Coordinates of C-alpha atoms in Angstrom, one line a residue:
Chain A
M1 CA 30.5 -160.6 23.1
K2 CA 27.4 -158.8 22.9
V3 CA 25.7 -157.5 25.8
L4 CA 21.8 -156.7 26.5
V5 CA 21.2 -154.5 29.4
G6 CA 17.6 -153.7 30.7
V7 CA 16.8 -150.2 31.9
K8 CA 13.6 -149.0 33.4
R9 CA 12.1 -145.6 33.9
V10 CA 11.2 -145.6 37.4
V11 CA 10.1 -142.6 40.1
D12 CA 13.4 -141.2 41.4
A13 CA 14.5 -143.3 44.5
N14 CA 14.4 -139.9 46.5
I15 CA 10.7 -138.9 46.5
K16 CA 8.2 -140.4 48.4
V17 CA 5.3 -141.3 46.5
R18 CA 1.3 -140.4 47.4
V19 CA -1.2 -142.6 47.1
K20 CA -4.1 -141.4 44.8
G21 CA -7.1 -140.3 46.7
D22 CA -9.3 -142.7 44.7
G23 CA -7.2 -145.9 45.7
S24 CA -6.4 -146.5 42.3
G25 CA -2.5 -146.2 42.4
V26 CA 0.4 -143.9 43.3
D27 CA 0.4 -140.4 41.9
T28 CA 3.3 -140.1 39.5
A29 CA 2.3 -137.0 37.5
N30 CA 4.7 -134.3 38.0
V31 CA 6.9 -136.6 39.7
K32 CA 10.8 -136.7 38.9
M33 CA 11.5 -140.0 36.8
A34 CA 15.0 -141.4 36.9
M35 CA 16.7 -144.8 35.5
N36 CA 16.3 -147.7 38.3
P37 CA 19.2 -147.7 40.5
F38 CA 19.9 -151.3 39.8
C39 CA 19.7 -151.1 35.8
E40 CA 22.4 -148.3 36.4
I41 CA 24.4 -150.6 37.8
A42 CA 23.7 -153.4 35.1
V43 CA 24.7 -150.3 32.5
E44 CA 27.7 -149.9 34.6
Q45 CA 28.8 -153.2 34.6
A46 CA 28.3 -153.9 31.1
V47 CA 30.4 -150.7 30.3
R48 CA 33.0 -151.4 32.7
M49 CA 33.1 -155.2 31.1
K50 CA 33.6 -153.2 27.5
E51 CA 36.3 -151.2 28.7
A52 CA 38.2 -154.3 30.0
G53 CA 37.7 -155.8 26.5
S54 CA 35.4 -158.8 27.4
V55 CA 32.5 -157.2 25.7
S56 CA 32.4 -155.8 22.5
E57 CA 28.8 -154.0 21.5
I58 CA 26.1 -153.0 24.5
V59 CA 22.6 -152.7 23.4
A60 CA 19.9 -151.0 26.5
V61 CA 16.6 -151.9 26.3
S62 CA 13.4 -150.5 28.0
I63 CA 9.8 -151.5 28.0
G64 CA 7.3 -148.6 28.3
V65 CA 5.8 -145.4 27.4
P66 CA 7.6 -143.0 24.8
Q67 CA 9.4 -141.0 27.5
C68 CA 11.6 -144.1 28.3
Q69 CA 14.1 -142.8 25.5
E70 CA 15.0 -140.3 28.0
T71 CA 16.2 -143.4 30.3
L72 CA 17.8 -145.0 27.4
R73 CA 19.7 -141.5 26.5
T74 CA 21.1 -142.1 30.2
A75 CA 22.4 -145.5 29.0
L76 CA 23.7 -144.4 25.9
A77 CA 25.4 -141.4 27.5
M78 CA 27.1 -143.8 30.1
G79 CA 28.4 -146.0 27.6
A80 CA 25.5 -148.3 25.7
D81 CA 26.3 -148.6 21.9
R82 CA 22.8 -148.2 21.1
A83 CA 19.2 -148.7 22.2
I84 CA 15.9 -150.4 21.4
L85 CA 12.5 -149.1 22.9
V86 CA 9.8 -151.6 23.4
E87 CA 7.1 -149.1 23.1
T88 CA 3.7 -149.8 24.9
D89 CA 1.2 -147.6 26.9
Q90 CA 0.0 -151.0 28.7
E91 CA 1.2 -151.5 32.4
V92 CA 4.2 -153.8 32.1
Q93 CA 4.6 -156.9 34.5
P94 CA 7.3 -159.0 34.9
L95 CA 6.1 -162.2 32.7
A96 CA 5.9 -159.9 29.7
V97 CA 9.3 -157.9 30.3
A98 CA 10.9 -161.7 30.0
K99 CA 8.9 -162.5 27.2
V100 CA 10.0 -159.1 25.4
F101 CA 13.5 -159.9 26.3
K102 CA 13.2 -163.5 25.4
A103 CA 12.4 -162.5 21.8
L104 CA 15.1 -160.0 22.0
C105 CA 17.6 -162.4 22.6
E106 CA 16.5 -164.7 19.8
K107 CA 17.2 -161.9 17.6
E108 CA 20.2 -160.2 19.3
Q109 CA 22.1 -163.3 20.2
P110 CA 23.7 -161.5 22.9
G111 CA 26.4 -163.6 25.3
L112 CA 24.9 -162.2 28.4
V113 CA 22.2 -160.3 29.6
I114 CA 22.3 -157.8 32.5
L115 CA 19.2 -156.8 34.6
G116 CA 18.7 -154.7 38.0
K117 CA 17.8 -157.6 40.5
Q118 CA 14.7 -155.4 41.7
A119 CA 12.9 -152.2 40.1
I120 CA 12.2 -149.7 43.0
D121 CA 8.5 -148.9 42.1
D122 CA 7.1 -152.3 42.1
D123 CA 9.4 -154.3 44.1
N124 CA 9.0 -157.4 42.2
N125 CA 12.4 -159.1 41.9
Q126 CA 11.2 -161.6 39.1
S127 CA 12.0 -160.4 35.5
G128 CA 15.8 -161.6 35.1
Q129 CA 15.1 -165.2 36.8
M130 CA 12.1 -165.4 34.7
L131 CA 14.0 -164.5 31.5
S132 CA 16.6 -166.8 32.4
A133 CA 14.1 -169.9 32.7
L134 CA 12.1 -169.0 29.7
L135 CA 15.5 -169.1 27.4
G136 CA 16.7 -172.1 29.5
W137 CA 20.0 -170.3 30.1
P138 CA 22.0 -170.4 33.3
Q139 CA 20.8 -167.6 35.9
A140 CA 22.9 -165.8 38.3
A141 CA 20.9 -163.4 40.4
F142 CA 22.1 -161.1 42.7
I143 CA 25.6 -160.7 41.7
S144 CA 28.2 -158.9 43.2
K145 CA 31.3 -159.7 40.9
I146 CA 31.7 -161.6 37.6
E147 CA 34.3 -162.5 35.5
I148 CA 34.0 -163.8 32.2
T149 CA 37.0 -166.2 31.0
G150 CA 36.3 -168.1 27.8
D151 CA 33.2 -169.3 27.6
S152 CA 32.0 -169.2 31.5
A153 CA 31.4 -166.6 34.0
Q154 CA 32.6 -166.9 37.5
I155 CA 30.1 -165.2 39.9
T156 CA 29.8 -164.0 43.5
R157 CA 26.4 -163.5 44.3
E158 CA 24.7 -162.2 47.7
I159 CA 23.0 -164.8 49.6
D160 CA 21.2 -164.2 53.2
G161 CA 23.9 -165.6 55.4
G162 CA 26.9 -164.2 53.3
L163 CA 28.3 -164.9 49.6
E164 CA 27.9 -168.0 47.3
R165 CA 30.4 -168.4 44.4
L166 CA 28.7 -169.9 41.5
C167 CA 30.4 -171.1 38.1
A168 CA 27.9 -171.0 34.7
K169 CA 28.4 -171.3 31.1
L170 CA 27.6 -168.4 28.4
P171 CA 25.2 -167.3 27.2
L172 CA 23.9 -166.5 31.0
V173 CA 21.3 -164.1 32.4
A174 CA 22.7 -162.1 35.6
T175 CA 21.1 -159.5 37.8
T176 CA 22.6 -156.8 39.8
D177 CA 23.0 -156.4 43.6
L178 CA 24.4 -153.1 45.2
R179 CA 28.0 -154.0 45.6
L180 CA 28.7 -154.8 42.0
N181 CA 29.8 -151.5 41.4
E182 CA 29.4 -148.0 41.7
P183 CA 27.8 -146.3 38.5
R184 CA 29.6 -143.4 37.0
Y185 CA 27.8 -140.0 36.5
V186 CA 27.1 -139.0 33.0
T187 CA 29.2 -136.2 31.4
L188 CA 27.6 -133.4 29.1
P189 CA 29.7 -134.4 26.3
N190 CA 29.0 -138.1 26.5
I191 CA 25.1 -136.8 26.6
M192 CA 25.7 -134.8 23.7
K193 CA 27.6 -138.2 22.2
A194 CA 24.4 -140.2 23.3
K195 CA 21.9 -138.1 20.9
K196 CA 23.8 -139.5 17.8
K197 CA 23.8 -143.2 19.0
P198 CA 21.1 -145.1 17.3
L199 CA 17.8 -146.1 19.0
D200 CA 15.2 -148.2 17.6
N201 CA 11.7 -148.3 18.6
I202 CA 9.6 -151.0 18.1
K203 CA 6.1 -152.6 19.1
P204 CA 5.4 -155.5 21.2
D205 CA 3.5 -157.2 18.4
Q206 CA 6.6 -156.8 16.2
L207 CA 8.3 -159.4 18.9
G208 CA 5.0 -161.5 19.2
V209 CA 4.6 -160.7 22.5
D210 CA 1.4 -160.4 24.4
M211 CA 1.8 -157.9 27.1
T212 CA -2.0 -158.1 28.8
P213 CA -1.0 -158.0 32.5
R214 CA -1.6 -161.1 34.5
L215 CA -2.1 -159.4 38.0
K216 CA -5.3 -157.0 38.5
T217 CA -4.8 -154.3 40.9
V218 CA -7.9 -154.1 42.9
T219 CA -6.7 -150.8 45.1
V220 CA -3.6 -149.4 46.3
A221 CA -3.7 -147.6 49.9
E222 CA -1.6 -146.0 52.4
P223 CA 0.4 -148.1 54.9
P224 CA -0.9 -147.6 58.3
K225 CA 0.9 -144.7 60.1
R226 CA 3.0 -145.4 63.3
S227 CA 2.1 -143.1 66.6
A228 CA 3.9 -140.2 67.3
G229 CA 7.3 -141.4 69.7
V230 CA 8.7 -139.2 72.6
K231 CA 12.0 -138.0 72.6
V232 CA 13.9 -138.8 75.9
A233 CA 16.1 -136.6 77.3
D234 CA 19.1 -139.5 78.5
V235 CA 19.7 -143.1 78.8
A236 CA 18.3 -143.3 82.0
E237 CA 15.2 -142.4 80.6
L238 CA 15.5 -144.6 77.8
I239 CA 16.2 -147.6 79.7
D240 CA 13.1 -146.8 81.9
K241 CA 10.8 -146.6 78.9
L242 CA 12.0 -149.4 77.7
K243 CA 11.6 -151.6 80.5
N244 CA 8.5 -150.3 82.3
E245 CA 6.5 -148.6 79.3
A246 CA 7.2 -150.3 76.4
R247 CA 8.3 -153.8 78.2
V248 CA 10.6 -154.8 75.6
I249 CA 13.6 -155.6 77.4
Chain B
M1 CA -7.4 -176.4 47.1
S2 CA -3.9 -177.6 48.1
I3 CA -1.0 -175.6 48.7
L4 CA 2.8 -176.6 48.1
V5 CA 4.9 -174.9 50.2
I6 CA 8.8 -174.9 49.9
A7 CA 10.9 -175.5 52.7
E8 CA 14.1 -173.7 53.3
H9 CA 16.6 -175.3 55.2
D10 CA 20.0 -176.2 56.1
G11 CA 19.9 -179.8 55.8
A12 CA 18.9 -180.0 59.6
R13 CA 17.1 -177.1 60.6
L14 CA 14.4 -175.3 59.1
K15 CA 14.9 -171.4 58.2
P16 CA 12.7 -168.8 60.6
G17 CA 10.6 -167.8 58.0
F18 CA 9.3 -170.7 56.8
L19 CA 6.9 -171.4 59.8
N20 CA 5.6 -167.7 58.8
T21 CA 5.3 -168.9 55.3
L22 CA 3.1 -171.9 56.5
G23 CA 1.1 -169.0 58.3
A24 CA 0.5 -167.6 55.0
A25 CA -0.7 -170.9 53.6
R26 CA -3.0 -171.7 56.6
K27 CA -4.7 -168.2 55.8
I28 CA -5.0 -169.0 52.3
G29 CA -6.9 -172.2 53.5
G30 CA -6.7 -176.1 51.7
D31 CA -4.2 -178.8 52.2
I32 CA -0.8 -177.9 52.8
H33 CA 2.2 -180.1 51.6
V34 CA 5.8 -179.1 52.2
L35 CA 8.4 -179.8 49.8
V36 CA 12.0 -180.4 51.4
A37 CA 14.7 -180.5 48.7
G38 CA 18.0 -181.5 50.1
H39 CA 20.8 -184.1 50.7
Q40 CA 20.6 -186.1 53.7
A41 CA 18.5 -183.7 55.2
A42 CA 16.3 -186.2 57.3
E43 CA 16.5 -183.9 60.2
A44 CA 14.7 -180.7 58.2
V45 CA 12.0 -183.4 57.2
A46 CA 11.2 -184.6 60.3
A47 CA 10.8 -180.9 61.6
A48 CA 8.6 -180.0 58.7
A49 CA 6.5 -183.1 59.4
K50 CA 6.1 -181.5 63.1
A51 CA 5.0 -178.3 61.9
E52 CA 1.4 -177.7 62.8
G53 CA -1.2 -178.0 59.7
V54 CA 0.9 -179.6 57.5
A55 CA -0.5 -182.9 56.0
K56 CA 2.1 -184.4 53.9
V57 CA 5.9 -183.9 53.4
L58 CA 7.4 -184.6 49.9
Q59 CA 11.1 -185.4 50.1
A60 CA 13.7 -185.0 47.4
D61 CA 17.2 -186.2 47.8
A62 CA 20.2 -185.2 45.5
A63 CA 23.4 -184.5 46.1
Y64 CA 22.9 -181.5 44.1
Y65 CA 20.2 -180.3 46.0
A66 CA 22.8 -179.6 49.1
S67 CA 23.3 -176.3 48.0
P68 CA 20.6 -176.1 45.2
T69 CA 20.8 -174.0 42.3
A70 CA 17.7 -172.0 41.2
E71 CA 17.7 -174.1 37.7
N72 CA 17.6 -177.3 39.7
L73 CA 15.0 -176.4 42.3
S74 CA 12.7 -174.9 39.6
A75 CA 13.0 -178.2 37.6
L76 CA 12.0 -180.2 40.5
I77 CA 9.1 -177.8 41.7
V78 CA 7.4 -176.8 38.0
P79 CA 6.1 -180.6 37.6
L80 CA 4.7 -180.6 41.0
A81 CA 3.1 -177.4 41.1
K82 CA 0.9 -178.8 38.5
N83 CA -1.1 -180.6 41.2
Y84 CA -1.5 -177.6 43.4
S85 CA -3.7 -174.5 43.4
H86 CA -0.8 -172.6 45.1
V87 CA 3.1 -172.8 45.4
L88 CA 4.3 -170.7 48.4
A89 CA 7.9 -169.8 49.8
A90 CA 9.4 -167.0 52.0
A91 CA 10.4 -164.0 50.1
S92 CA 14.2 -164.3 51.2
G93 CA 17.0 -164.7 49.0
F94 CA 16.3 -168.2 48.7
G95 CA 12.6 -167.8 47.9
K96 CA 13.3 -165.0 45.4
N97 CA 16.0 -166.8 43.3
F98 CA 13.8 -169.7 42.3
M99 CA 10.2 -168.9 42.8
P100 CA 10.1 -166.6 39.6
R101 CA 11.4 -169.4 37.3
V102 CA 8.9 -171.7 38.7
A103 CA 6.2 -168.8 37.8
A104 CA 7.7 -168.5 34.4
L105 CA 7.9 -171.9 33.7
L106 CA 4.2 -172.6 34.3
D107 CA 3.7 -169.0 32.4
V108 CA 1.9 -167.6 35.3
A109 CA 2.6 -164.2 37.2
Q110 CA 4.4 -164.5 40.4
I111 CA 2.8 -162.3 43.1
S112 CA 5.9 -161.1 45.2
D113 CA 6.3 -160.7 48.8
I114 CA 2.9 -160.6 50.3
S115 CA 1.8 -159.2 53.5
D116 CA -1.8 -160.6 53.6
V117 CA -4.0 -162.8 52.0
V118 CA -7.8 -161.3 51.3
S119 CA -8.8 -164.6 49.6
P120 CA -7.4 -167.2 47.6
D121 CA -6.7 -165.2 44.7
S122 CA -6.2 -161.9 46.4
F123 CA -3.5 -160.4 47.8
V124 CA -1.7 -157.5 49.7
R125 CA 1.9 -156.7 48.8
P126 CA 3.8 -153.4 49.2
I127 CA 5.3 -151.5 46.4
Y128 CA 7.4 -148.4 46.3
A129 CA 9.4 -149.4 49.6
G130 CA 6.3 -149.9 51.2
N131 CA 4.9 -146.3 51.2
A132 CA 2.0 -148.1 49.2
L133 CA -0.1 -151.5 49.9
A134 CA -1.2 -152.7 46.7
T135 CA -4.3 -155.2 46.4
V136 CA -3.9 -157.6 43.7
Q137 CA -6.0 -160.5 42.1
S138 CA -4.5 -163.3 39.8
N139 CA -6.6 -165.4 37.4
D140 CA -3.8 -167.6 37.1
P141 CA -4.6 -171.5 37.5
I142 CA -1.6 -171.7 39.9
K143 CA -0.9 -168.8 42.4
V144 CA 3.1 -168.7 42.6
I145 CA 3.8 -166.4 45.9
T146 CA 6.4 -165.1 47.9
V147 CA 5.7 -164.2 51.6
R148 CA 6.7 -161.5 53.6
A149 CA 7.6 -163.4 56.6
T150 CA 7.3 -160.7 59.2
A151 CA 3.9 -160.1 58.1
F152 CA 2.4 -163.6 59.3
D153 CA 2.6 -165.3 62.5
P154 CA 4.4 -168.5 62.8
V155 CA 2.5 -171.8 62.8
A156 CA 3.7 -174.2 65.9
D157 CA 6.8 -176.1 65.3
S158 CA 5.3 -178.9 66.9
G159 CA 1.9 -181.2 67.4
G160 CA 1.9 -181.8 63.6
S161 CA 2.3 -185.5 62.5
A162 CA 2.5 -185.3 58.6
A163 CA 3.1 -188.4 56.4
V164 CA 6.3 -188.2 54.7
E165 CA 6.6 -189.1 50.9
S166 CA 9.9 -189.6 49.3
I167 CA 9.6 -188.4 45.7
P168 CA 12.4 -188.7 43.0
A169 CA 14.8 -186.0 42.5
G170 CA 14.7 -183.9 39.3
P171 CA 17.0 -183.6 36.9
D172 CA 20.5 -181.9 37.5
T173 CA 20.1 -179.3 34.9
G174 CA 23.8 -178.7 34.7
L175 CA 23.3 -174.9 34.0
S176 CA 25.2 -173.3 36.9
A177 CA 27.0 -175.0 39.7
V178 CA 27.6 -173.6 43.2
Q179 CA 31.3 -173.9 44.0
G180 CA 31.3 -172.8 47.6
Q181 CA 29.6 -170.3 50.4
E182 CA 31.2 -167.8 52.5
L183 CA 28.9 -167.7 55.3
T184 CA 29.5 -164.5 58.0
K185 CA 30.1 -166.3 61.0
S186 CA 28.1 -164.9 64.1
A187 CA 27.1 -166.6 67.4
R188 CA 24.2 -163.8 67.6
P189 CA 20.7 -164.6 66.3
E190 CA 20.1 -164.1 62.4
L191 CA 18.6 -161.0 61.7
T192 CA 15.7 -162.2 60.1
A193 CA 14.7 -164.1 63.7
A194 CA 15.9 -161.9 66.1
R195 CA 13.8 -160.2 69.0
V196 CA 16.0 -157.3 69.0
I197 CA 17.9 -155.9 66.7
V198 CA 20.7 -152.9 66.6
S199 CA 21.5 -151.6 63.4
G200 CA 24.2 -148.8 62.4
G201 CA 24.1 -146.4 59.6
R202 CA 26.9 -144.1 58.0
G203 CA 27.1 -141.9 61.3
M204 CA 28.9 -145.0 62.6
G205 CA 31.8 -143.6 60.8
S206 CA 34.0 -147.0 59.7
G207 CA 33.6 -150.8 60.4
E208 CA 35.8 -150.9 63.1
N209 CA 32.9 -148.7 65.2
F210 CA 30.5 -151.2 64.7
K211 CA 32.0 -153.0 67.6
I212 CA 30.5 -150.5 70.1
L213 CA 27.2 -151.8 68.6
E214 CA 28.4 -155.5 68.9
A215 CA 28.9 -154.9 72.7
L216 CA 25.3 -153.5 73.1
A217 CA 23.9 -156.1 71.0
D218 CA 25.7 -158.8 73.3
K219 CA 23.9 -157.3 76.0
L220 CA 20.3 -157.5 74.4
N221 CA 20.9 -160.9 72.7
A222 CA 20.3 -158.8 69.6
A223 CA 21.4 -159.4 65.7
V224 CA 23.2 -156.6 64.3
G225 CA 22.3 -154.9 61.2
A226 CA 23.0 -152.0 59.2
S227 CA 21.7 -149.3 56.7
R228 CA 22.4 -149.5 52.9
A229 CA 24.6 -146.4 53.8
A230 CA 26.7 -148.2 55.7
V231 CA 27.2 -151.3 53.6
D232 CA 27.7 -148.8 50.6
S233 CA 30.5 -147.3 52.9
G234 CA 32.3 -150.6 53.1
F235 CA 31.9 -150.9 57.2
V236 CA 29.7 -154.1 57.0
P237 CA 29.0 -156.9 54.7
N238 CA 25.6 -156.7 52.7
D239 CA 24.1 -159.6 54.5
Y240 CA 23.8 -157.2 57.3
Q241 CA 21.6 -154.8 55.1
V242 CA 18.1 -153.9 56.4
G243 CA 15.9 -152.5 54.0
Q244 CA 13.6 -152.1 50.8
T245 CA 16.6 -154.1 48.8
G246 CA 18.0 -156.0 51.7
K247 CA 16.2 -157.5 54.7
I248 CA 13.1 -157.3 55.8
V249 CA 12.8 -157.2 59.6
A250 CA 10.1 -156.7 62.6
P251 CA 11.5 -157.5 65.7
E252 CA 9.7 -156.4 69.1
L253 CA 12.9 -154.0 69.4
Y254 CA 14.7 -152.2 66.8
V255 CA 17.7 -149.8 67.6
A256 CA 18.7 -147.6 65.0
V257 CA 22.3 -146.2 65.6
G258 CA 23.6 -143.4 63.5
I259 CA 21.0 -144.0 60.9
S260 CA 19.1 -140.9 59.2
G261 CA 16.2 -142.6 58.3
A262 CA 16.0 -143.0 54.4
I263 CA 12.9 -144.2 52.5
Q264 CA 15.0 -147.4 51.6
H265 CA 15.7 -148.4 55.2
L266 CA 12.4 -147.4 56.7
A267 CA 11.1 -150.0 54.2
G268 CA 12.6 -152.8 55.9
M269 CA 12.1 -152.1 59.7
K270 CA 9.1 -149.9 60.3
D271 CA 6.8 -152.7 61.1
S272 CA 9.3 -153.2 64.2
K273 CA 7.2 -153.3 67.2
V274 CA 9.0 -150.7 69.3
I275 CA 11.8 -148.3 67.5
V276 CA 14.4 -146.6 69.4
A277 CA 16.6 -144.1 67.6
I278 CA 19.9 -142.4 68.2
N279 CA 21.1 -139.6 66.2
K280 CA 23.0 -136.2 66.8
D281 CA 20.9 -134.8 63.9
P282 CA 17.6 -133.5 65.4
E283 CA 16.1 -133.5 62.1
A284 CA 16.7 -137.0 61.1
P285 CA 13.8 -138.7 59.4
I286 CA 14.3 -141.6 61.7
F287 CA 12.4 -140.0 64.4
Q288 CA 9.3 -139.8 62.7
V289 CA 8.9 -143.8 63.0
A290 CA 10.7 -144.0 66.3
N291 CA 8.7 -144.5 69.6
Y292 CA 11.7 -143.3 71.9
W293 CA 14.5 -141.2 70.5
I294 CA 17.8 -139.2 71.9
V295 CA 19.4 -136.0 70.1
D296 CA 23.2 -136.9 70.8
D297 CA 26.4 -138.4 69.9
L298 CA 26.0 -142.2 69.6
F299 CA 29.6 -142.5 70.9
K300 CA 28.3 -141.0 73.9
V301 CA 25.2 -142.9 74.1
V302 CA 25.8 -146.3 73.3
P303 CA 28.4 -147.3 75.3
E304 CA 26.5 -145.6 78.3
L305 CA 23.6 -147.5 77.5
T306 CA 25.6 -150.8 77.2
Q307 CA 27.1 -150.2 80.3
K308 CA 23.8 -149.3 82.1
L309 CA 21.9 -152.2 80.9
G310 CA 24.3 -153.9 83.2

């Protein structure tokens, strides 16, 4: 079975972004970029399934600026077999992502697509569900476990009150949650090997997808700051403050 | 303008975020209809009809709506959505699961996790773990929106007398099947509805040590939460997780215990009214958002706090 994995290039999770002075967005110039953490989990899952013998080929896909090639090389170093960059300078929104992946699925015919549940930059949490809907395939969002048996998948997914067990036929679109796995670190020999793996570059036009953003960002602002708090010396003072100043207990 | 709000319920009761989602719908303005998809969910239907500002409740009943799949819910909602200018659901695990499908099948963008309404086509939403607030405008004919419940006041749960209309169930797509749920059993309030939350981080050291938080939570009638680090370390289940990729909460009082205060955690709790932090590291970033903090060993402070609260 072939697996398609999405990888997004985002601002590194440890960096606190700054809003630009003119309100046009956040400052991403000279900021460290990395693979979106949930996409790392997606790649790791595909690699583990290949190691276990249920997957034969892993194709990593990214959409965006030419520098996304670096993110794809990371996916290749983790164990993906080949990569596709759908190159565009336009702002990429989830509906367009879903349409690009749909076109690629029609071409590549994977048995499984694994995407991260959410990108940590725009925090949308949409693309996987949208892709599943456009393809008319089953959806398994926020998964913490997946097992393939024959032509179906047994899934455990995270829901608000606990866990849900789901059974679905392949092909399937799955989105990853945190506890699915812990991604491996890439090793130097694998980074060297990844340089030799194939990376195709195509344009959205070649897939017949219109990337025009549907949502217009009017302005981006800083969130309101919390007023400075105080250090209290001991439990007695804390209880006094909570009772008599904040009046919350 | 007319707005369809998708109710989240367990057959009998509406989930806490639903009344806040109705609050967001009122802020947009227009007729508000509610869809209750369920199985033998008469109590939930009656509760929705009593909510303030609801003009009509649409009731769809089928066995496969008892624990509905995203595929079946979107198949029901998409044809209905064409009669509305806006479709809203809470940005909970429930809403996030099916709403993007509804948007994609209508060929419109989804506006995720809105925290304010600027006008019927413009909304504020947090990005980058809440470190920036984007105002976005949609020109799509139907606005498909998920709502950050903590950012909107709930409407009253009584006083309304909406008409109830039964509508035919949508198809059973058969694409996937829910085989069961394992829900965390707890006598405490739900995290997203609790007035007080006591949360633990990596500093707790083990799942066993969460018992001291539970004792404190019992005194405060609080829910128990956790940081991602505590979930990653296997101390507690994922449904305890507060943060960018977990639950977003804004209680009256949030007590952060042994939590350093990573960006991802602050994203989920910094709108709490009063934040208390207990951490032995005097440099912990959590203190930057705390109203009151104690620099000391949590294993000393928490039991003492529990005891002195009497």
